[in-house]
Structure formats: C-alpha cells, structure tokens
Short mmCIF file of C-alpha atoms and ligand atoms in Angstrom, two decimals:
data_model
loop_
_atom_site.label_atom_id
_atom_site.label_comp_id
_atom_site.label_asym_id
_atom_site.label_seq_id
_atom_site.Cartn_x
_atom_site.Cartn_y
_atom_site.Cartn_z
CA MET A 1 0.00 0.00 0.00
CA THR A 2 1.36 3.45 -0.79
CA HIS A 3 0.58 6.93 0.35
CA ASN A 4 -1.34 7.43 -2.95
CA ARG A 5 -4.26 5.62 -1.38
CA PHE A 6 -4.54 8.72 0.80
CA ALA A 7 -4.42 11.32 -1.97
CA HIS A 8 -7.75 12.76 -0.82
CA PHE A 9 -7.24 11.99 2.81
CA ASP A 10 -7.96 14.86 5.22
CA PRO A 11 -6.26 14.32 8.60
CA LEU A 12 -8.72 16.73 10.20
CA ARG A 13 -11.61 14.43 9.34
CA LEU A 14 -10.03 11.28 10.62
CA LYS A 15 -12.41 8.56 11.90
CA ILE A 16 -11.74 5.47 13.99
CA ASN A 17 -12.80 3.38 10.96
CA ASP A 18 -9.85 4.83 8.99
CA LEU A 19 -7.29 3.52 11.43
CA LYS A 20 -6.89 0.06 9.94
CA LEU A 21 -5.59 1.62 6.73
CA ILE A 22 -3.61 4.36 8.44
CA PHE A 23 -1.89 2.06 10.90
CA GLY A 24 -1.14 -0.51 8.21
CA ASN A 25 0.65 2.07 6.05
CA GLU A 26 4.37 2.59 6.66
CA ASP A 27 4.71 5.52 4.25
CA ARG A 28 6.88 8.29 5.68
CA GLY A 29 4.90 11.02 3.90
CA LEU A 30 1.70 9.89 5.59
CA LEU A 31 3.37 9.94 8.99
CA GLU A 32 4.64 13.46 8.36
CA GLU A 33 1.20 14.59 7.28
CA LEU A 34 -0.41 13.17 10.42
CA ALA A 35 2.28 14.60 12.69
CA GLY A 36 2.04 18.05 11.07
CA ALA A 37 -1.74 18.13 11.41
CA ALA A 38 -1.51 16.94 15.03
CA ARG A 39 0.99 19.68 15.83
CA ALA A 40 -1.31 22.34 14.34
CA VAL A 41 -4.40 21.02 16.16
CA THR A 42 -2.50 20.94 19.47
CA ARG A 43 -1.42 24.58 19.04
CA GLN A 44 -4.99 25.53 18.16
CA TYR A 45 -6.55 23.96 21.26
CA PHE A 46 -3.76 24.16 23.84
CA GLY A 47 -1.25 26.77 22.64
CA ARG A 48 2.24 25.86 23.86
CA VAL A 49 1.30 24.79 27.36
CA ILE A 50 2.45 21.60 29.10
CA SER A 51 1.01 20.74 32.54
CA LEU A 52 3.38 19.09 34.97
CA TYR A 53 2.59 16.66 37.78
CA ALA A 54 4.25 13.96 39.85
CA PRO A 55 3.16 10.52 41.04
CA LEU A 56 2.97 9.86 44.78
CA TYR A 57 2.95 6.18 45.84
CA ILE A 58 1.36 5.63 49.24
CA SER A 59 1.25 1.80 49.14
CA ASN A 60 2.64 -0.96 46.94
CA TYR A 61 0.69 -3.96 48.24
CA CYS A 62 -1.03 -5.77 45.42
CA ARG A 63 -3.36 -8.78 45.22
CA ASN A 64 -3.25 -9.27 41.48
CA ARG A 65 -1.03 -11.38 39.31
CA CYS A 66 -0.40 -9.44 36.12
CA VAL A 67 2.39 -11.45 34.48
CA TYR A 68 4.09 -8.35 33.05
CA CYS A 69 4.44 -6.51 36.38
CA GLY A 70 7.28 -6.64 38.91
CA PHE A 71 4.81 -5.80 41.68
CA GLN A 72 2.54 -8.82 41.22
CA ALA A 73 1.40 -10.74 44.31
CA ALA A 74 3.47 -13.85 43.52
CA ARG A 75 6.75 -11.91 43.62
CA THR A 76 7.58 -12.42 47.26
CA ARG A 77 10.91 -10.62 47.04
CA VAL A 78 9.24 -7.25 46.47
CA VAL A 79 9.55 -5.11 49.59
CA ARG A 80 5.95 -4.10 50.40
CA SER A 81 5.06 -0.98 52.25
CA LYS A 82 2.23 1.37 53.08
CA LEU A 83 2.52 4.88 54.46
CA THR A 84 0.80 5.83 57.70
CA LEU A 85 -1.30 8.99 57.62
CA SER A 86 1.48 11.04 59.19
CA GLU A 87 3.94 9.64 56.64
CA ILE A 88 1.54 10.63 53.86
CA GLU A 89 1.52 14.16 55.29
CA ARG A 90 5.34 14.24 55.31
CA GLU A 91 5.49 12.86 51.77
CA CYS A 92 3.00 15.44 50.46
CA GLU A 93 4.91 18.23 52.17
CA ALA A 94 8.20 17.06 50.63
CA LEU A 95 6.73 16.73 47.12
CA ALA A 96 4.93 20.09 47.33
CA SER A 97 8.19 21.77 48.42
CA THR A 98 9.71 20.86 45.02
CA GLY A 99 7.14 23.12 43.35
CA ILE A 100 4.77 20.36 42.17
CA ARG A 101 1.12 21.49 42.53
CA SER A 102 -0.59 18.51 40.96
CA CYS A 103 -0.16 14.98 42.29
CA LEU A 104 -1.26 11.57 41.10
CA MET A 105 -1.68 9.44 44.19
CA LEU A 106 -1.20 5.71 43.63
CA THR A 107 -1.76 2.57 45.63
CA GLY A 108 -1.08 -1.01 44.60
CA GLU A 109 -4.28 -2.95 43.95
CA SER A 110 -5.12 -4.29 47.40
CA ARG A 111 -8.49 -3.51 48.91
CA PHE A 112 -7.28 -5.10 52.13
CA HIS A 113 -4.15 -2.93 52.56
CA SER A 114 -5.50 0.24 50.92
CA PRO A 115 -9.26 0.25 51.58
CA PRO A 116 -11.34 3.15 50.23
CA SER A 117 -11.41 4.68 53.74
CA TYR A 118 -7.57 4.86 53.72
CA ILE A 119 -7.51 6.37 50.22
CA LYS A 120 -10.11 8.91 51.31
CA GLU A 121 -8.02 10.02 54.30
CA ALA A 122 -4.98 10.28 52.01
CA VAL A 123 -6.97 12.48 49.58
CA VAL A 124 -7.97 14.85 52.39
CA ILE A 125 -4.32 15.20 53.46
CA ALA A 126 -3.08 15.69 49.88
CA GLY A 127 -5.76 18.36 49.34
CA ARG A 128 -3.97 20.52 51.92
CA TYR A 129 -0.82 20.57 49.76
CA PHE A 130 -1.98 20.31 46.15
CA PRO A 131 -4.71 22.22 44.29
CA ASN A 132 -5.10 19.16 42.09
CA VAL A 133 -5.18 15.58 43.39
CA SER A 134 -5.77 12.66 41.05
CA LEU A 135 -5.87 8.97 41.85
CA GLU A 136 -4.70 5.75 40.27
CA VAL A 137 -6.22 2.94 42.34
CA TYR A 138 -7.99 -0.39 41.83
CA ALA A 139 -11.48 -0.43 40.29
CA LEU A 140 -14.16 0.73 42.76
CA GLU A 141 -17.93 0.86 43.08
CA THR A 142 -19.73 4.08 42.07
CA GLU A 143 -20.47 5.06 45.71
CA GLU A 144 -16.83 4.56 46.62
CA TYR A 145 -15.72 6.78 43.76
CA ALA A 146 -18.30 9.35 44.88
CA SER A 147 -16.89 9.41 48.40
CA LEU A 148 -13.37 10.05 47.04
CA PHE A 149 -14.70 12.77 44.78
CA HIS A 150 -16.44 14.46 47.72
CA ALA A 151 -13.25 14.15 49.77
CA GLY A 152 -11.55 16.39 47.19
CA ALA A 153 -10.09 14.14 44.48
CA ASP A 154 -10.33 15.73 41.03
CA GLY A 155 -9.63 12.86 38.67
CA VAL A 156 -9.02 9.15 38.36
CA THR A 157 -6.81 7.22 35.97
CA MET A 158 -7.45 3.61 35.01
CA PHE A 159 -5.48 1.59 32.47
CA GLN A 160 -7.36 -1.21 30.78
CA GLU A 161 -3.92 -2.66 29.91
CA THR A 162 -5.23 -4.55 26.86
CA TYR A 163 -8.54 -4.48 25.03
CA ASP A 164 -8.01 -7.99 23.68
CA ARG A 165 -10.17 -10.12 25.99
CA GLU A 166 -8.32 -13.37 25.37
CA ARG A 167 -4.94 -11.80 25.91
CA TYR A 168 -6.29 -10.00 28.99
CA ASP A 169 -7.31 -13.32 30.46
CA GLU A 170 -3.93 -14.86 29.66
CA LEU A 171 -1.98 -11.99 31.23
CA HIS A 172 -4.03 -11.54 34.41
CA LEU A 173 -3.57 -14.79 36.25
CA ALA A 174 -5.43 -14.05 39.47
CA GLY A 175 -6.93 -11.32 41.62
CA PRO A 176 -9.91 -8.99 41.23
CA LYS A 177 -8.32 -7.38 38.17
CA LYS A 178 -8.96 -10.59 36.24
CA ASP A 179 -12.54 -9.37 35.72
CA TYR A 180 -12.21 -7.58 32.35
CA ASP A 181 -15.70 -6.07 32.33
CA TYR A 182 -15.54 -4.68 35.84
CA ARG A 183 -12.40 -2.78 34.87
CA TYR A 184 -13.72 -1.75 31.44
CA LEU A 185 -16.81 -0.23 33.01
CA ALA A 186 -14.90 1.61 35.77
CA PRO A 187 -14.49 4.94 33.88
CA GLY A 188 -18.29 5.05 33.47
CA ARG A 189 -18.70 4.55 37.23
CA MET A 190 -16.18 7.35 37.86
CA ALA A 191 -18.17 9.72 35.66
CA GLU A 192 -21.44 8.67 37.35
CA ALA A 193 -19.80 9.45 40.69
CA GLY A 194 -19.07 13.04 39.63
CA PHE A 195 -15.48 12.92 38.36
CA ARG A 196 -14.86 15.27 35.46
CA HIS A 197 -11.23 14.30 34.74
CA LEU A 198 -10.59 10.73 33.62
CA GLY A 199 -7.27 9.27 32.55
CA MET A 200 -7.25 6.17 30.35
CA GLY A 201 -4.92 4.09 28.27
CA PRO A 202 -3.71 0.69 27.08
CA LEU A 203 -0.30 -0.67 28.09
CA LEU A 204 1.37 -0.79 24.69
CA GLY A 205 3.26 -3.96 23.88
CA LEU A 206 0.87 -6.46 25.45
CA THR A 207 -0.74 -7.02 22.04
CA GLU A 208 -0.29 -5.81 18.48
CA TRP A 209 -0.64 -2.00 18.71
CA HIS A 210 -2.39 -1.75 15.30
CA GLU A 211 -5.30 -3.68 16.84
CA GLU A 212 -5.06 -2.33 20.37
CA VAL A 213 -5.06 1.41 19.79
CA PRO A 214 -8.29 1.54 17.70
CA ARG A 215 -10.09 -0.45 20.44
CA PHE A 216 -8.84 1.99 23.04
CA PHE A 217 -10.00 4.97 20.98
CA ALA A 218 -13.39 3.31 20.51
CA HIS A 219 -13.67 2.98 24.31
CA VAL A 220 -12.91 6.69 24.83
CA HIS A 221 -15.28 7.64 22.03
CA SER A 222 -18.17 5.67 23.59
CA LEU A 223 -17.53 7.35 26.95
CA GLU A 224 -17.46 10.77 25.29
CA LYS A 225 -20.93 10.08 23.93
CA ASP A 226 -22.26 8.86 27.29
CA TYR A 227 -20.51 11.50 29.43
CA PRO A 228 -19.97 14.59 27.28
CA GLY A 229 -19.04 16.86 30.23
CA VAL A 230 -15.97 14.82 31.13
CA GLU A 231 -12.39 15.72 30.18
CA TYR A 232 -10.28 12.76 29.08
CA THR A 233 -6.53 12.35 29.25
CA LEU A 234 -5.03 9.66 27.03
CA SER A 235 -1.83 7.85 27.98
CA PHE A 236 0.27 5.50 25.87
CA PRO A 237 2.79 3.85 28.19
CA ARG A 238 5.07 1.30 26.54
CA ILE A 239 5.75 -1.84 28.52
CA ARG A 240 9.21 -2.27 29.99
CA PRO A 241 9.43 -6.00 30.81
CA VAL A 242 10.70 -6.91 34.27
CA PRO A 243 13.96 -8.96 34.31
CA ALA A 244 12.60 -12.42 35.22
CA ASP A 245 9.70 -12.16 32.82
CA LYS A 246 9.92 -14.37 29.71
CA GLY A 247 6.62 -13.07 28.36
CA ARG A 248 5.80 -12.53 24.70
CA TYR A 249 5.55 -8.83 23.94
CA PHE A 250 5.02 -6.78 20.81
CA GLU A 251 7.27 -4.04 19.53
CA VAL A 252 6.09 -0.43 19.48
CA ASN A 253 8.93 1.66 18.09
CA ASP A 254 9.43 5.43 18.28
CA ARG A 255 7.90 6.03 14.83
CA ASP A 256 4.85 4.01 15.85
CA MET A 257 4.57 6.19 18.95
CA VAL A 258 4.61 9.39 16.89
CA LYS A 259 1.82 7.95 14.76
CA ILE A 260 -0.24 6.84 17.77
CA VAL A 261 0.08 10.19 19.58
CA SER A 262 -0.65 12.16 16.38
CA VAL A 263 -3.74 10.10 15.58
CA GLY A 264 -4.91 10.40 19.21
CA ARG A 265 -4.66 14.17 18.95
CA LEU A 266 -6.54 14.29 15.63
CA LEU A 267 -9.38 12.05 16.83
CA PHE A 268 -9.70 13.77 20.22
CA PRO A 269 -8.64 17.41 19.69
CA ARG A 270 -9.63 18.51 23.22
CA ALA A 271 -8.25 15.54 25.15
CA GLY A 272 -5.14 15.77 27.28
CA ILE A 273 -2.30 13.51 26.18
CA ASN A 274 0.08 12.36 28.87
CA LEU A 275 3.67 11.19 28.55
CA SER A 276 5.25 9.38 31.48
CA THR A 277 8.82 9.05 32.71
CA ARG A 278 8.91 5.48 31.39
CA GLU A 279 10.16 7.16 28.20
CA SER A 280 13.72 8.41 27.75
CA PRO A 281 14.50 12.14 28.06
CA SER A 282 15.45 12.48 24.37
CA PHE A 283 12.27 10.77 23.17
CA ARG A 284 10.09 12.79 25.54
CA ASP A 285 11.63 16.01 24.28
CA ARG A 286 10.94 15.06 20.66
CA ILE A 287 7.41 13.71 20.90
CA ILE A 288 5.87 16.61 22.84
CA GLU A 289 5.53 18.46 19.52
CA PHE A 290 2.81 16.14 18.27
CA GLY A 291 0.07 16.42 20.85
CA VAL A 292 1.39 15.93 24.37
CA THR A 293 -0.10 18.27 26.97
CA LYS A 294 0.91 16.64 30.27
CA MET A 295 4.15 15.27 31.64
CA SER A 296 5.29 13.91 34.94
CA ALA A 297 8.46 15.48 36.32
CA GLY A 298 10.85 14.62 39.13
CA SER A 299 9.01 11.29 39.50
CA LEU A 300 9.79 8.63 42.10
CA THR A 301 7.93 5.31 42.07
CA SER A 302 8.93 4.06 45.54
CA VAL A 303 6.72 4.47 48.59
CA GLY A 304 7.81 7.41 50.75
CA GLY A 305 10.73 8.40 48.51
CA TYR A 306 10.15 12.16 48.33
CA ALA A 307 10.44 12.72 52.09
CA ASP A 308 13.56 10.61 52.39
CA ARG A 309 15.13 8.92 49.37
CA GLU A 310 17.46 6.89 51.56
CA LYS A 311 14.55 5.52 53.53
CA ALA A 312 12.12 4.96 50.68
CA GLN A 313 10.08 2.12 52.12
CA GLY A 314 9.27 -0.19 49.28
CA ASP A 315 10.49 -1.26 45.88
CA GLY A 316 9.56 1.01 42.98
CA GLN A 317 6.92 -0.10 40.47
CA PHE A 318 9.11 0.60 37.46
CA GLU A 319 12.44 2.19 36.75
CA VAL A 320 12.07 5.84 35.84
CA HIS A 321 13.71 6.43 32.48
CA ASP A 322 13.64 10.21 32.69
CA PRO A 323 15.10 11.19 36.07
CA ARG A 324 15.08 14.95 35.45
CA SER A 325 13.85 17.22 38.25
CA LEU A 326 10.94 19.62 37.93
CA VAL A 327 13.40 22.49 37.41
CA GLU A 328 15.23 20.63 34.63
CA ILE A 329 11.99 19.69 32.84
CA LYS A 330 10.79 23.28 33.08
CA GLU A 331 14.09 24.53 31.62
CA MET A 332 13.85 22.06 28.74
CA LEU A 333 10.27 23.15 27.98
CA ILE A 334 11.09 26.85 28.08
CA LYS A 335 14.08 26.28 25.78
CA LYS A 336 11.76 24.57 23.30
CA GLY A 337 9.30 27.49 23.44
CA TYR A 338 6.74 25.87 25.76
CA ASP A 339 5.05 27.29 28.81
CA PRO A 340 5.36 24.79 31.69
CA VAL A 341 2.39 25.04 34.02
CA VAL A 342 2.09 23.49 37.49
CA THR A 343 -1.51 24.53 38.06
CA ASP A 344 -4.01 26.26 35.80
CA TRP A 345 -7.12 26.28 37.97
CA ARG A 346 -8.31 26.50 41.55
CA ASN A 347 -11.13 24.92 43.48
CA ILE A 348 -13.73 27.66 43.89
CA ALA A 349 -15.34 25.74 46.75
CA GLN A 350 -12.19 26.46 48.78
CA ALA A 351 -11.53 29.96 47.41
S1 SF4 B 401 0.03 -4.01 37.17
FE1 SF4 B 401 -0.90 -3.16 39.00
S2 SF4 B 401 -2.46 -4.65 39.55
FE2 SF4 B 401 -1.05 -5.69 38.17
S3 SF4 B 401 0.41 -6.71 39.50
FE3 SF4 B 401 1.25 -4.67 38.93
S4 SF4 B 401 0.64 -3.31 40.60
FE4 SF4 B 401 -0.61 -5.18 40.72
#
C-alpha cells in the first residue's frame, strides 16, 4: 500500500474506521502529514502549554497477578510498604516543596491494605498541599468513587492494559483485576460518581498495537458520547518488561509512537495527552511536539521516597527512564518554546 491511497485523505476528518488503513501504512509522507496536522491542532486547542505533575505512591501492596508486572502478588521478594497517615503528610509536604502542585496518588491494587477509607483520608491530606489531586487505584464501586470525589479528588486514571479479551485473560492470572468487564466499566462509574477528569490508556506492547489502539479509541469515544461533560486524558505507556519475565511482547517503536500520539490528537482534539517518565528524556523532548499536553516530572515510584530517598520504604513499580527534576523539565520546555504550568485552575469551593 502506498501513500497514494490517501491522496484525498484529510487528517482533520479522521475517523476510527480509517485507522486500519492508516496504521497498516508505513509511508513516511503519511506519517509526516499526520504529525504536522496533530501539531497544528494541538497549538490551536492548547497553545504551547504543558502541565506538569508527579506521582505519589502511598502503598505498593497488590493482590493481582499481572504477568508483566514486577509488583505482582506472587513476587515475594518485592519489599511491600504502606505509608501511615502522618507519613503521607510528610510525603505530600516534601513533594509540594519541590514546586509540584498537581499529584497523582497511587496505591497497589489491594483492597485489604488500601481500603477506600484509607484512600479517602490520604486524599484529604493531599488536598492541603496540592490544588489538584488525582488517583490511580484499583477499580471501585460508584459510591466509593463518589466518596473520594467528595473528599476532594479531582480525577481518576485507570489503564485497561489490553482491550483484547483473550490476551487480557492470559496476562491476568489471578486477583480482582482478572474481571475484564468490571475494569472496562470503571471509567463510566467514575463519571457517574461526579469525576470530570478521567485518565485512560492501554499498556502498549501487550498485544499488536495496530489492533489495540483503535479499540482503546473506541472505548474513549463511547464514553465521550455517554458522558460529554468529562475531560479525558489519554496515555500510551510502553511496557518495559521486568527482568525475570519471559513473556511474549510486541514491539512499538518510536515512529509508531509518533503515529499513535498524532492520531490520538486528531481524533480527540480537546483531550489531554500524557507522557510518562517510562520514556527516555530524548524521546520525551521530541514527541511533545505532536500532541502531548501533560508530563510527569521529578518522578519517584517508591513508597515514601520524596520525604527521604534513603529511607524509601518499598520497591519502585518501574524504573524511571527520565530522572530529570521539575526544574530541569521546566528549563527544557522553556528552551523549546513551551510554557510549563504546574496549576491552571483553583477549586472555587475552597476559594
Ligand atoms: S500491574 Fe498493578 S495490579 Fe497488576 S500486578 Fe502490577 S501493581 Fe498489581
């Protein structure tokens, strides 16, 4: 197939149904066309603004057995830990002192170790330090999401990991996460509970990305129809296999990533697009041009690491590939002509 097939193709009218052809075409000219259109659409909707945030791990206990994850329940060598409420306070204070105003609070997926009541108390504490508190936790019931929303959380992120049901079953050996549908329907429950900021994404590399990404976009599209008042942030993390894992994974190279991010921007012009520190500094710096609007900065993935790096209490979930501090990321963005923003809104209920 050549680019000629797309002679009358208009990137601004892209539809999910076009993706089979687009993703199956390796033509460089097509990629450049998509990337150029994505860059223009991003400028139109977001200007040159990148929002910065940092993850904050409060627990790394997990009951699930996702074969691709170093944190899974069967890995007994992982040092598990959970912060007490006063340790959460200290951790929030330390992270906020770096200049971060937006935090993504994470727990491992263990209802026993991190029950909703614990997450709720953590949200209340974090709300004293950050104008924006988002969560990445296990799938909850609507009422539980509502109680976290009323405690002050602004958004929730949930990765479906893979939209291929068979592969999902094969990769999730045990634990509550094995229930595909319960997880798939979680963003709808979040929206029902009142959340207006939802983060979503597949974990790229678990299946063939040409098949995976269109299914992910179809999921976001159906939610947009059902919950039009919600703002969505799309993430495209690439898997980084853990050392002992002999799993079968699928390549997603840097060119593929440019295509995926560009197409995401064109299909969802108003959505946030997030780029995590799993990616290398040089790749992060290059790909922001094509649609990225959010980046984590100065990230640590161990429990309690901001307050005292020496005494970080548990193993980290993954190795951070971009170790730059908030100041260094801001400098890079300014040099590239971007406006780094740590907070762009305030909670009028507390004003
Ligand atoms: S991916 Fe999440 S739920 Fe799965 S084992 Fe790792 S920490 Fe647990």
